[in-house]
Short mmCIF file of C-alpha atoms in Angstrom, two decimals:
data_model
loop_
_atom_site.label_atom_id
_atom_site.label_comp_id
_atom_site.label_asym_id
_atom_site.label_seq_id
_atom_site.Cartn_x
_atom_site.Cartn_y
_atom_site.Cartn_z
CA MET Z 1 229.24 46.72 97.52
CA GLY Z 2 228.27 50.11 96.37
CA PHE Z 3 224.96 51.44 94.91
CA PRO Z 4 224.44 51.22 91.20
CA LYS Z 5 224.77 54.44 89.05
CA SER Z 6 221.12 54.13 88.15
CA LEU Z 7 220.31 55.41 91.71
CA GLY Z 8 221.51 58.79 90.85
CA PRO Z 9 219.32 60.82 93.18
CA LEU Z 10 220.96 59.02 96.09
CA ARG Z 11 224.37 60.42 95.10
CA THR Z 12 225.23 64.04 95.74
CA SER Z 13 226.75 65.94 92.83
CA ARG Z 14 229.03 68.96 93.83
CA LYS Z 15 228.16 70.75 90.72
CA ARG Z 16 224.65 71.46 92.01
CA ILE Z 17 225.90 73.28 95.12
CA PRO Z 18 225.80 77.04 94.66
CA ARG Z 19 229.05 79.06 94.52
CA TYR Z 20 228.60 80.84 97.91
CA ARG Z 21 227.93 77.47 99.58
CA ARG Z 22 231.01 76.06 98.44
CA ALA Z 23 232.81 79.04 99.88
CA GLU Z 24 230.89 78.41 103.13
CA GLU Z 25 232.14 74.91 103.19
CA LYS Z 26 235.79 76.05 102.92
CA ASP Z 27 236.09 78.74 105.50
CA GLY Z 28 232.68 78.69 107.30
CA THR Z 29 231.55 82.07 105.87
CA VAL Z 30 229.28 83.05 103.10
CA ASN Z 31 230.72 85.20 100.29
CA ARG Z 32 227.62 86.71 98.82
CA THR Z 33 229.04 89.74 97.21
CA GLY Z 34 228.60 88.70 93.64
CA TRP Z 35 225.25 87.15 94.26
CA THR Z 36 224.06 90.20 96.11
CA VAL Z 37 225.01 92.58 93.33
CA ARG Z 38 223.31 90.54 90.74
CA PHE Z 39 220.15 90.18 92.97
CA GLN Z 40 220.09 93.98 93.61
CA ARG Z 41 220.32 94.64 89.91
CA ALA Z 42 217.52 92.23 89.14
CA THR Z 43 215.41 93.73 91.90
CA GLN Z 44 216.02 97.30 90.67
CA HIS Z 45 215.01 96.18 87.10
CA GLN Z 46 211.87 94.58 88.47
CA CYS Z 47 210.98 97.66 90.54
CA ALA Z 48 211.33 99.91 87.55
CA GLU Z 49 209.07 97.64 85.44
CA ARG Z 50 206.61 97.56 88.28
CA ASP Z 51 206.59 101.29 88.50
CA PHE Z 52 206.01 101.61 84.83
CA LEU Z 53 203.16 99.12 84.84
CA THR Z 54 201.67 100.93 87.85
CA ASP Z 55 201.77 104.24 86.32
CA HIS Z 56 200.26 103.02 82.97
CA PHE Z 57 197.60 100.83 84.26
CA GLY Z 58 196.94 102.86 87.27
CA ALA Z 59 195.94 105.75 85.07
CA GLN Z 60 193.63 103.40 83.02
CA ARG Z 61 192.07 102.12 86.31
CA LYS Z 62 191.53 105.61 87.50
CA GLU Z 63 190.04 106.49 84.16
CA VAL Z 64 187.64 103.36 84.28
CA CYS Z 65 186.65 104.28 87.92
CA THR Z 66 185.87 107.78 86.72
CA MET Z 67 183.67 106.40 83.89
CA GLU Z 68 181.87 104.03 86.32
CA ASP Z 69 181.23 106.83 88.66
CA LEU Z 70 179.80 109.07 85.75
CA ILE Z 71 177.61 106.22 84.63
CA GLN Z 72 176.25 105.59 88.15
CA ARG Z 73 175.60 109.32 88.55
CA LEU Z 74 173.70 109.31 85.21
CA GLU Z 75 171.65 106.20 86.27
CA GLN Z 76 170.58 108.09 89.45
CA ALA Z 77 169.69 111.21 87.63
CA VAL Z 78 167.47 109.23 85.19
CA THR Z 79 165.79 107.49 88.12
CA ARG Z 80 165.00 110.77 89.72
CA LEU Z 81 163.64 112.17 86.42
CA GLU Z 82 161.39 109.08 86.06
CA HIS Z 83 159.99 109.59 89.48
CA VAL Z 84 159.25 113.17 88.79
CA SER Z 85 157.65 112.40 85.39
CA THR Z 86 155.41 109.72 86.93
CA SER Z 87 154.36 112.16 89.73
CA MET Z 88 153.42 114.74 87.12
CA GLN Z 89 151.51 112.25 84.99
CA GLU Z 90 149.51 111.14 87.99
CA SER Z 91 148.74 114.69 88.98
CA ASN Z 92 147.62 115.52 85.49
CA ALA Z 93 145.47 112.34 85.32
CA MET Z 94 143.74 113.31 88.45
CA ALA Z 95 143.26 116.86 87.36
CA ASN Z 96 141.75 115.72 84.01
CA GLY Z 97 139.13 113.46 85.82
CA THR Z 98 140.85 110.11 85.43
CA CYS Z 99 142.74 108.18 88.01
CA ILE Z 100 144.83 105.00 88.47
CA ASN Z 101 142.97 101.79 88.60
CA GLY Z 102 139.68 103.70 88.02
CA LEU Z 103 138.84 104.35 91.62
CA ASP Z 104 140.02 106.01 94.76
CA ARG Z 105 141.82 103.69 97.07
CA ALA Z 106 139.53 104.67 99.86
CA VAL Z 107 136.42 103.54 98.09
CA CYS Z 108 137.57 100.77 95.86
CA HIS Z 109 137.71 98.01 98.54
CA CYS Z 110 134.08 96.94 97.80
CA VAL Z 111 134.80 96.72 94.07
CA GLU Z 112 137.97 94.92 94.63
CA ALA Z 113 136.15 92.25 96.62
CA PHE Z 114 133.63 92.00 93.89
CA ASP Z 115 136.42 91.46 91.38
CA VAL Z 116 137.66 88.63 93.56
CA LEU Z 117 134.26 87.03 93.15
CA LEU Z 118 134.40 87.55 89.35
CA GLY Z 119 137.83 86.06 89.22
CA GLY Z 120 137.03 83.00 91.39
CA PRO Z 121 133.70 81.34 91.25
CA VAL Z 122 132.29 83.16 88.24
CA SER Z 123 135.45 82.31 86.30
CA ASP Z 124 135.08 78.61 87.12
CA TYR Z 125 131.45 78.74 86.27
CA LEU Z 126 132.29 80.09 82.85
CA LYS Z 127 135.01 77.52 82.26
CA HIS Z 128 132.68 74.64 83.14
CA SER Z 129 129.89 76.07 81.06
CA ARG Z 130 132.27 76.20 78.00
CA ALA Z 131 133.09 72.56 78.66
CA ILE Z 132 129.38 71.63 78.46
CA GLY Z 133 128.77 73.96 75.50
CA LYS Z 134 125.58 74.46 73.56
CA GLU Z 135 122.86 76.55 75.44
CA VAL Z 136 124.80 76.47 78.66
CA GLU Z 137 127.73 78.28 77.30
CA LYS Z 138 125.45 80.96 75.70
CA HIS Z 139 123.50 81.37 78.96
CA ALA Z 140 126.76 81.75 80.88
CA GLU Z 141 127.86 84.56 78.69
CA MET Z 142 124.66 86.38 79.46
CA VAL Z 143 125.33 85.94 83.12
CA LYS Z 144 128.86 87.32 82.73
CA ARG Z 145 127.55 90.44 81.13
CA ALA Z 146 124.90 90.81 83.88
CA LEU Z 147 127.61 90.56 86.56
CA GLN Z 148 129.79 93.08 84.67
CA THR Z 149 126.86 95.63 84.71
CA GLU Z 150 126.36 95.01 88.41
CA ARG Z 151 130.07 95.76 89.08
CA THR Z 152 129.59 99.07 87.12
CA PHE Z 153 126.65 99.86 89.43
CA LEU Z 154 128.69 99.12 92.50
CA GLU Z 155 131.43 101.55 91.21
CA MET Z 156 128.94 104.26 90.72
CA ALA Z 157 127.39 103.70 94.21
CA ALA Z 158 130.80 103.84 95.88
CA THR Z 159 131.49 107.36 94.48
CA HIS Z 160 127.85 108.93 94.28
CA GLN Z 161 125.12 109.73 96.61
CA GLU Z 162 121.86 107.83 96.39
CA PRO Z 163 119.38 109.48 93.86
CA ALA Z 164 115.69 109.92 94.02
CA GLN Z 165 113.30 106.94 93.59
CA THR Z 166 112.48 107.62 89.93
CA GLU Z 167 116.12 107.94 89.08
CA LEU Z 168 116.95 104.87 90.85
CA GLN Z 169 114.57 102.76 88.91
CA ASP Z 170 116.30 104.07 85.66
CA LEU Z 171 119.74 103.01 87.10
CA LEU Z 172 118.52 99.56 87.86
CA LYS Z 173 117.07 99.10 84.38
CA PRO Z 174 120.24 97.73 82.69
CA ILE Z 175 120.37 95.01 85.52
CA SER Z 176 116.66 94.30 84.96
CA ASP Z 177 117.20 93.93 81.30
CA HIS Z 178 119.96 91.48 81.67
CA ILE Z 179 117.72 89.40 84.19
CA GLN Z 180 114.89 89.52 81.56
CA GLU Z 181 117.32 88.40 78.78
CA ILE Z 182 118.50 85.36 80.78
CA GLN Z 183 114.94 84.30 81.69
CA ASN Z 184 113.73 84.72 78.07
CA PHE Z 185 116.51 82.44 76.85
CA ARG Z 186 115.27 79.77 79.15
CA GLU Z 187 111.81 80.18 77.76
CA GLN Z 188 113.03 79.96 74.21
CA ASN Z 189 114.85 76.66 74.82
CA ARG Z 190 112.30 74.63 76.72
CA GLY Z 191 112.94 71.68 74.37
CA SER Z 192 116.57 71.58 75.18
CA CYS Z 193 118.09 68.51 76.85
CA LEU Z 194 119.87 70.99 79.17
CA PHE Z 195 116.70 72.58 80.31
CA ASN Z 196 117.32 71.95 84.01
CA HIS Z 197 120.74 73.94 83.74
CA LEU Z 198 118.85 76.85 82.04
CA SER Z 199 116.06 76.71 84.76
CA ALA Z 200 118.66 76.73 87.56
CA VAL Z 201 120.20 79.91 86.27
CA SER Z 202 116.92 81.47 85.28
CA GLU Z 203 115.36 81.01 88.79
CA SER Z 204 118.28 82.39 90.75
CA ILE Z 205 119.45 85.28 88.59
CA PRO Z 206 117.03 87.68 90.20
CA ALA Z 207 119.43 87.62 93.09
CA LEU Z 208 121.31 90.48 91.17
CA GLY Z 209 118.41 92.64 92.37
CA TRP Z 210 119.83 92.63 95.86
CA VAL Z 211 121.06 96.17 95.21
CA ALA Z 212 117.49 97.38 95.47
CA VAL Z 213 116.80 95.60 98.80
CA SER Z 214 116.93 98.08 101.71
CA GLN Z 215 117.30 95.72 104.65
CA LYS Z 216 119.43 92.51 104.79
CA PRO Z 217 119.78 91.74 101.12
CA GLY Z 218 121.74 88.53 102.13
CA PRO Z 219 118.66 86.47 102.84
CA TYR Z 220 117.17 87.57 99.57
CA VAL Z 221 120.19 86.18 97.64
CA LYS Z 222 119.89 82.90 99.78
CA GLU Z 223 116.28 82.53 98.71
CA MET Z 224 117.14 82.81 95.05
CA ASN Z 225 120.04 80.37 95.72
CA ASP Z 226 117.46 77.88 97.11
CA ALA Z 227 115.39 78.25 93.96
CA ALA Z 228 118.41 77.04 91.82
CA ILE Z 229 119.06 74.09 94.15
CA PHE Z 230 115.78 72.61 93.11
CA TYR Z 231 116.96 72.36 89.54
CA THR Z 232 120.58 71.60 90.25
CA ASN Z 233 119.51 68.49 92.19
CA ARG Z 234 117.83 67.28 88.99
CA VAL Z 235 120.97 67.95 87.10
CA LEU Z 236 123.06 65.84 89.75
CA LYS Z 237 120.46 63.12 89.48
CA ASP Z 238 120.88 62.89 85.68
CA TYR Z 239 124.69 63.24 85.33
CA LYS Z 240 126.17 62.24 88.70
CA GLU Z 241 127.18 58.88 87.44
CA THR Z 242 127.77 59.70 83.84
CA ASP Z 243 129.47 63.02 83.29
CA LYS Z 244 131.43 64.72 85.99
CA SER Z 245 131.66 68.12 84.14
CA HIS Z 246 127.95 68.66 85.05
CA VAL Z 247 128.68 68.12 88.67
CA ASP Z 248 131.47 70.62 88.59
CA TRP Z 249 129.22 72.96 86.88
CA VAL Z 250 126.67 72.83 89.57
CA ARG Z 251 129.19 73.27 92.38
CA SER Z 252 130.79 76.36 90.59
CA TYR Z 253 127.35 78.01 89.95
CA LEU Z 254 126.01 77.53 93.44
CA LEU Z 255 129.36 78.90 94.79
CA ILE Z 256 128.75 82.20 93.07
CA TRP Z 257 125.65 82.89 95.23
CA THR Z 258 127.36 81.59 98.38
CA GLU Z 259 130.28 83.91 97.92
CA MET Z 260 127.67 86.66 96.97
CA GLN Z 261 126.14 86.34 100.40
CA SER Z 262 129.51 86.65 102.17
CA PHE Z 263 130.27 89.68 100.00
CA ILE Z 264 127.08 91.38 100.95
CA LYS Z 265 127.53 90.50 104.60
CA GLN Z 266 130.95 92.09 104.61
CA HIS Z 267 130.26 95.21 102.60
CA HIS Z 268 126.55 95.85 102.39
CA THR Z 269 124.98 94.06 105.39
CA THR Z 270 121.93 96.42 105.82
CA GLY Z 271 121.58 97.30 102.13
CA LEU Z 272 123.65 98.96 99.35
CA VAL Z 273 126.05 101.45 100.80
CA TRP Z 274 126.07 104.72 98.80
CA SER Z 275 128.78 107.46 99.09
CA LYS Z 276 128.06 110.20 101.57
CA THR Z 277 130.17 112.95 100.01
CA GLY Z 278 130.24 112.39 96.22
CA PRO Z 279 127.91 113.88 93.62
CA ILE Z 280 124.40 112.66 92.98
CA ALA Z 281 124.25 109.51 90.94
CA PRO Z 282 123.58 110.25 87.17
CA ALA Z 283 120.36 109.68 85.55
CA SER Z 284 121.43 106.57 83.67
CA LEU Z 285 124.08 103.93 84.34
CA LEU Z 286 125.22 104.42 80.72
CA ASP Z 287 126.11 107.93 81.54
CA PHE Z 288 128.38 106.93 84.41
CA THR Z 289 132.14 107.24 83.93
CA THR Z 290 134.43 106.23 86.85
CA PRO Z 291 135.03 109.20 88.93
CA CYS Z 292 138.14 110.32 90.74
CA PRO Z 293 138.78 112.13 93.86
CA PRO Z 294 139.43 115.93 93.55
CA PRO Z 295 143.10 116.64 92.60
CA PRO Z 296 145.56 117.59 95.39
CA PRO Z 297 146.21 121.22 95.85
CA PRO Z 298 148.93 122.50 93.59
CA PRO Z 299 152.44 122.80 94.95
CA PRO Z 300 153.48 126.21 96.39
CA GLY Z 301 154.72 128.52 93.79
CA PRO Z 302 158.18 130.03 93.73
CA PRO Z 303 159.03 132.84 96.05
CA PRO Z 304 157.72 136.25 94.89
CA VAL Z 305 159.92 138.08 92.57
CA PHE Z 306 161.18 141.31 93.97
CA SER Z 307 159.15 144.07 92.32
CA ASP Z 308 160.44 147.43 91.24
CA ASP Z 309 160.11 150.35 93.54
CA ASP Z 310 157.62 151.98 91.04
CA SER Z 311 155.12 149.12 91.31
CA GLU Z 312 154.93 148.90 95.01
CA PRO Z 313 153.06 152.26 95.63
CA HIS Z 314 150.44 151.24 93.02
CA GLN Z 315 149.64 148.00 94.78
CA VAL Z 316 149.56 149.63 98.21
CA ASP Z 317 147.12 152.25 96.90
CA ARG Z 318 144.84 149.65 95.48
CA THR Z 319 144.77 147.67 98.61
CA ALA Z 320 143.96 150.83 100.64
CA ALA Z 321 141.23 151.78 98.36
CA GLN Z 322 139.59 148.33 98.67
CA ARG Z 323 139.73 148.58 102.44
CA SER Z 324 138.19 151.95 102.32
CA GLU Z 325 135.20 150.80 100.33
CA LEU Z 326 134.62 147.92 102.78
CA PHE Z 327 134.51 150.18 105.78
CA ALA Z 328 132.24 152.65 103.91
CA GLN Z 329 129.68 149.91 103.32
CA LEU Z 330 129.81 148.75 106.90
CA ASN Z 331 129.28 152.43 108.10
CA GLN Z 332 126.16 153.08 106.09
CA GLY Z 333 123.96 152.77 109.19
CA VAL Z 334 120.36 153.10 108.46
CA GLY Z 335 120.83 153.41 104.76
CA ILE Z 336 122.06 149.71 104.64
CA THR Z 337 118.36 148.50 104.43
CA LYS Z 338 117.65 150.40 101.31
CA GLY Z 339 118.23 147.44 99.06
CA LEU Z 340 115.66 145.16 100.98
CA LYS Z 341 112.21 144.51 99.50
CA HIS Z 342 109.30 145.96 101.26
CA VAL Z 343 106.76 143.36 102.67
CA THR Z 344 103.08 144.56 102.65
CA ASP Z 345 100.61 143.72 105.31
CA GLU Z 346 98.79 141.37 102.93
CA GLN Z 347 101.95 139.15 102.91
CA LYS Z 348 102.23 139.03 106.73
CA SER Z 349 100.73 135.97 108.26
CA HIS Z 350 100.03 137.69 111.60
CA LYS Z 351 97.98 140.45 109.81
CA ASN Z 352 96.49 138.17 107.15
CA PRO Z 353 94.79 135.07 108.82
CA ASN Z 354 94.01 133.57 105.32
CA LEU Z 355 97.65 132.84 104.84
CA LYS Z 356 97.72 130.27 107.73
CA SER Z 357 94.84 128.32 106.25
CA GLN Z 358 96.61 127.77 103.05
CA ALA Z 359 98.18 124.33 102.89
CA SER Z 360 101.92 124.38 102.98
CA PRO Z 361 103.70 122.33 100.27
CA THR Z 362 104.71 118.79 101.32
CA LYS Z 363 107.44 116.66 100.04
CA ASN Z 364 106.49 113.44 98.42
CA LYS Z 365 107.60 110.54 100.60
CA THR Z 366 109.81 108.09 98.68
CA PRO Z 367 110.49 104.68 99.90
CA ASN Z 368 114.04 103.77 101.04
CA SER Z 369 114.67 101.51 98.06
CA ALA Z 370 113.27 99.80 95.07
CA ASP Z 371 111.65 96.41 95.23
CA PRO Z 372 113.34 94.12 92.81
CA SER Z 373 110.09 92.32 92.35
CA THR Z 374 108.42 95.43 90.87
CA VAL Z 375 110.53 95.41 87.84
CA SER Z 376 108.23 95.67 84.89
CA VAL Z 377 107.90 92.51 82.84
CA GLN Z 378 106.66 92.46 79.26
CA LYS Z 379 103.47 90.37 78.70
CA ARG Z 380 104.13 87.44 76.57
CA PRO Z 381 101.43 86.21 74.14
CA PRO Z 382 99.36 83.20 75.25
CA LEU Z 383 100.48 79.86 73.74
CA LEU Z 384 98.75 76.55 73.24
CA GLU Z 385 100.67 74.31 70.88
CA LEU Z 386 102.39 70.92 70.43
CA GLU Z 387 106.21 71.39 70.15
CA GLY Z 388 107.73 67.90 69.26
CA LYS Z 389 106.34 65.74 71.98
CA LYS Z 390 105.56 68.64 74.44
CA TRP Z 391 102.35 70.50 74.80
CA ARG Z 392 103.05 74.00 75.74
CA VAL Z 393 100.36 76.07 77.59
CA GLU Z 394 101.69 79.36 78.54
CA ASN Z 395 100.66 83.00 79.54
CA PHE Z 396 96.97 82.54 79.69
CA GLN Z 397 94.80 84.99 81.77
CA GLN Z 398 91.17 84.53 82.64
CA LYS Z 399 90.77 81.59 80.28
CA HIS Z 400 88.63 78.76 81.47
CA ASP Z 401 88.00 76.68 78.36
CA LEU Z 402 91.49 75.31 77.60
CA VAL Z 403 91.29 71.81 76.32
CA ILE Z 404 93.98 69.34 74.99
CA GLU Z 405 92.21 66.44 73.30
CA GLU Z 406 94.62 64.71 70.82
CA THR Z 407 97.13 63.16 73.20
CA GLU Z 408 99.62 60.30 72.95
CA LEU Z 409 101.33 58.22 75.63
CA LYS Z 410 104.70 59.75 74.88
CA GLN Z 411 103.61 63.33 75.10
CA VAL Z 412 104.03 65.60 78.08
CA VAL Z 413 102.24 68.83 78.99
CA TYR Z 414 103.91 71.86 80.38
CA VAL Z 415 101.73 74.62 81.89
CA PHE Z 416 103.56 77.86 82.68
CA ASN Z 417 102.51 81.38 83.85
CA CYS Z 418 98.81 80.78 83.62
CA ASN Z 419 96.62 82.84 86.08
CA ASN Z 420 92.92 82.28 86.90
CA SER Z 421 92.43 79.72 84.12
CA THR Z 422 91.26 76.10 83.76
CA LEU Z 423 92.93 73.36 81.54
CA GLN Z 424 91.52 69.99 80.68
CA VAL Z 425 93.62 67.11 79.37
CA LYS Z 426 91.96 64.25 77.80
CA GLY Z 427 93.27 60.75 77.02
CA LYS Z 428 96.44 59.22 78.46
CA ILE Z 429 99.48 61.43 78.85
CA ASN Z 430 103.02 60.69 79.99
CA SER Z 431 103.45 63.50 82.47
CA ILE Z 432 102.26 66.98 83.49
CA ILE Z 433 104.26 69.91 84.86
CA VAL Z 434 102.56 73.07 86.22
CA ASP Z 435 105.10 75.87 86.88
CA ASN Z 436 104.55 79.30 88.19
CA CYS Z 437 100.84 79.49 87.93
CA LYS Z 438 98.05 81.12 90.20
CA LYS Z 439 94.50 80.13 90.66
CA LEU Z 440 94.81 77.30 88.09
CA GLY Z 441 92.41 74.50 87.74
CA LEU Z 442 93.80 71.32 86.04
CA VAL Z 443 91.61 68.20 85.18
CA PHE Z 444 93.21 65.13 83.51
CA GLU Z 445 92.09 61.65 82.91
CA ASN Z 446 95.28 59.43 82.97
CA ALA Z 447 99.01 59.89 83.48
CA VAL Z 448 101.59 57.16 83.37
CA GLY Z 449 104.33 59.32 84.86
CA ILE Z 450 104.48 62.03 87.42
CA VAL Z 451 102.24 65.09 87.83
CA GLU Z 452 104.30 67.92 89.23
CA ILE Z 453 103.33 71.31 90.70
CA ILE Z 454 106.15 73.86 91.10
CA ASN Z 455 106.34 77.46 92.26
CA SER Z 456 102.53 78.00 92.21
CA LYS Z 457 99.71 79.39 94.25
CA SER Z 458 96.14 78.24 94.70
CA VAL Z 459 96.08 75.36 92.42
CA GLN Z 460 93.24 72.78 92.13
CA LEU Z 461 94.11 69.36 90.61
CA GLN Z 462 91.45 66.67 89.78
CA VAL Z 463 92.24 63.20 88.65
CA LEU Z 464 89.52 61.31 86.73
CA GLY Z 465 91.53 58.21 86.03
CA MET Z 466 94.89 56.87 87.31
CA VAL Z 467 98.25 58.53 88.25
CA PRO Z 468 101.14 56.96 90.06
CA THR Z 469 102.83 60.01 91.62
CA ILE Z 470 101.89 63.60 92.40
CA SER Z 471 104.73 66.03 93.39
CA ILE Z 472 104.06 69.29 95.03
CA ASN Z 473 107.07 71.73 95.55
CA LYS Z 474 107.31 75.35 96.68
CA THR Z 475 103.55 75.77 96.38
CA GLU Z 476 101.15 77.74 98.61
CA GLY Z 477 97.65 76.26 98.49
CA CYS Z 478 96.93 73.13 96.58
CA GLN Z 479 93.69 70.99 96.40
CA VAL Z 480 94.00 67.48 95.07
CA TYR Z 481 90.87 65.62 94.06
CA LEU Z 482 91.57 61.91 93.79
CA SER Z 483 89.48 59.39 91.85
CA LYS Z 484 88.75 55.94 93.23
CA GLU Z 485 91.35 54.47 90.79
CA ALA Z 486 94.09 56.89 91.99
CA LEU Z 487 93.84 56.25 95.80
CA ASN Z 488 97.00 54.35 95.76
CA CYS Z 489 99.10 57.22 94.21
CA ASP Z 490 102.11 58.65 96.02
CA ILE Z 491 101.94 62.21 97.05
CA VAL Z 492 105.37 63.78 97.68
CA SER Z 493 105.61 67.45 98.92
CA ALA Z 494 108.46 69.87 99.83
CA LYS Z 495 108.48 73.47 100.91
CA SER Z 496 104.74 73.81 100.39
CA SER Z 497 101.80 74.76 102.63
CA GLU Z 498 98.04 74.62 102.61
CA MET Z 499 97.83 71.22 100.93
CA ASN Z 500 94.52 69.25 101.18
CA ILE Z 501 93.84 65.80 99.68
CA LEU Z 502 90.13 65.09 98.93
CA ILE Z 503 89.06 61.38 98.97
CA PRO Z 504 85.86 60.38 97.17
CA GLU Z 505 82.88 59.18 99.29
CA GLY Z 506 79.83 58.15 97.47
CA GLU Z 507 79.36 59.51 93.92
CA ASP Z 508 79.60 63.29 94.20
CA ASP Z 509 81.00 63.83 97.63
CA TYR Z 510 84.56 64.26 98.92
CA ARG Z 511 86.19 64.19 102.31
CA GLU Z 512 89.13 66.58 102.79
CA PHE Z 513 92.41 65.58 104.68
CA PRO Z 514 95.08 68.19 105.21
CA VAL Z 515 98.71 67.20 104.46
CA PRO Z 516 101.06 67.79 107.49
CA GLU Z 517 103.22 70.78 107.32
CA GLN Z 518 105.01 70.43 110.77
CA PHE Z 519 107.17 67.62 111.94
CA LYS Z 520 108.93 66.45 115.08
CA THR Z 521 112.26 64.70 114.78
CA ILE Z 522 113.74 62.63 117.63
CA TRP Z 523 116.82 60.32 118.08
CA ASP Z 524 115.93 56.77 119.10
CA GLY Z 525 119.42 55.81 119.77
CA SER Z 526 120.41 54.57 116.36
CA LYS Z 527 118.66 56.85 113.86
CA LEU Z 528 116.44 59.98 113.52
CA VAL Z 529 112.70 59.40 113.63
CA THR Z 530 110.55 62.08 112.10
CA GLU Z 531 106.75 62.24 112.68
CA PRO Z 532 104.04 64.81 111.85
CA THR Z 533 103.00 66.89 114.76
CA GLU Z 534 99.65 68.40 115.58
CA ILE Z 535 99.37 71.67 117.46
CA ALA Z 536 96.54 71.73 119.91
CA GLY Z 537 94.83 75.21 119.76
#
């Protein structure tokens, strides 16, 4: 039984065997003559075609390579020309008094560090201030301008020598004006619901005056920062649970002064560092333009051109003539003193004793630096008026007959910047605040809220009726006269000294009790225990 025809691949067809294989099957040899000839002809044709293609496309490839080389060489030439052009522009800029980035690299590290402060905490403070808006945003823009002015001052100090004391005061005036503007804005917005925000900035912005502190300006900035913390704590108390944006605002603002202390410690530890080699500082900060280092020496000129033979003798003769004149002056001998001025016996101190008795001119001693606290402040007019629900008593001097009579339970009294004055408040009032006053006497009848004394000196307070709480903060010298009805009031003090509480005895007599200022804290195993201490003298 054979395979079916459908299985063709299994059958071998002799027509598929090449002719030379059939010859091989016959006699055992391969007759390849005809096949070889045909193969050689085909090979020759292919080689000719390949040579033609090689010649044609090879020429094109060489041409393409040549163009690529030319383009690459042109690009290299353009790059070199750009470098030369940039170098010439930089040299011209330095020769014309301008420089790249505004400062020499050797002196701009301080300003660059200050720019980091502006780009970090200050930028965050501005962002959070815009989120709150209203008066806080306007106040923040004033702070921004003040810091920019301080940056300009630091640029000038990095490239100029310290000027005289009078000129230094003029240089500090722009910074002083910014500080005054920021503080005035707080005074103009006392009725604002964001008054604590404005107060935190206003109380701490004098820290910009550290540039005038001669020794260790860092602690001065820390002191101003502590003044801000008093008001930022109030902000946190009011908004900690209601609006997180105010909390972020507090953190960003306090971080400015923390970073400022680090900046001062790193670059100006013992006071503002002035340049030792630059010119004297200008008379005004407005006249300052960012200086540059002197331009580098010009490149050496081309080699001298060979002069003609006719010009060389003239040059040699001129040089010889100058040398002869120099030797002639040196060889004058006795005649060299003819140009000196004659000094008579009256002008000689050893022959005229009266000259020794005359006082020699002395130089005025100038202090090392300006005191930021001596910045002139314009006197504001006194004010006693009711603004909404707030009685404003401000800027009184040597006034002892101040009286507030028509009071209501919802009204508050704010006493600010009063010196050597006396105020009497009649009736029942909500609360009373005494801020930045000296030698002030305050007498009031009744208060349903707190009576607070802040940033003051030598204050006397007398209660005729009742008051629940008396708070004393950052005050030096405070006398509190309590009535019999107010003996149960709470007295809270912080950062204050020389406080005395006077308790009534009899009708017109008082007994004085000092408030402790020194405390001792111990660990009892589970908690800290703080007790007042008494120093035995």
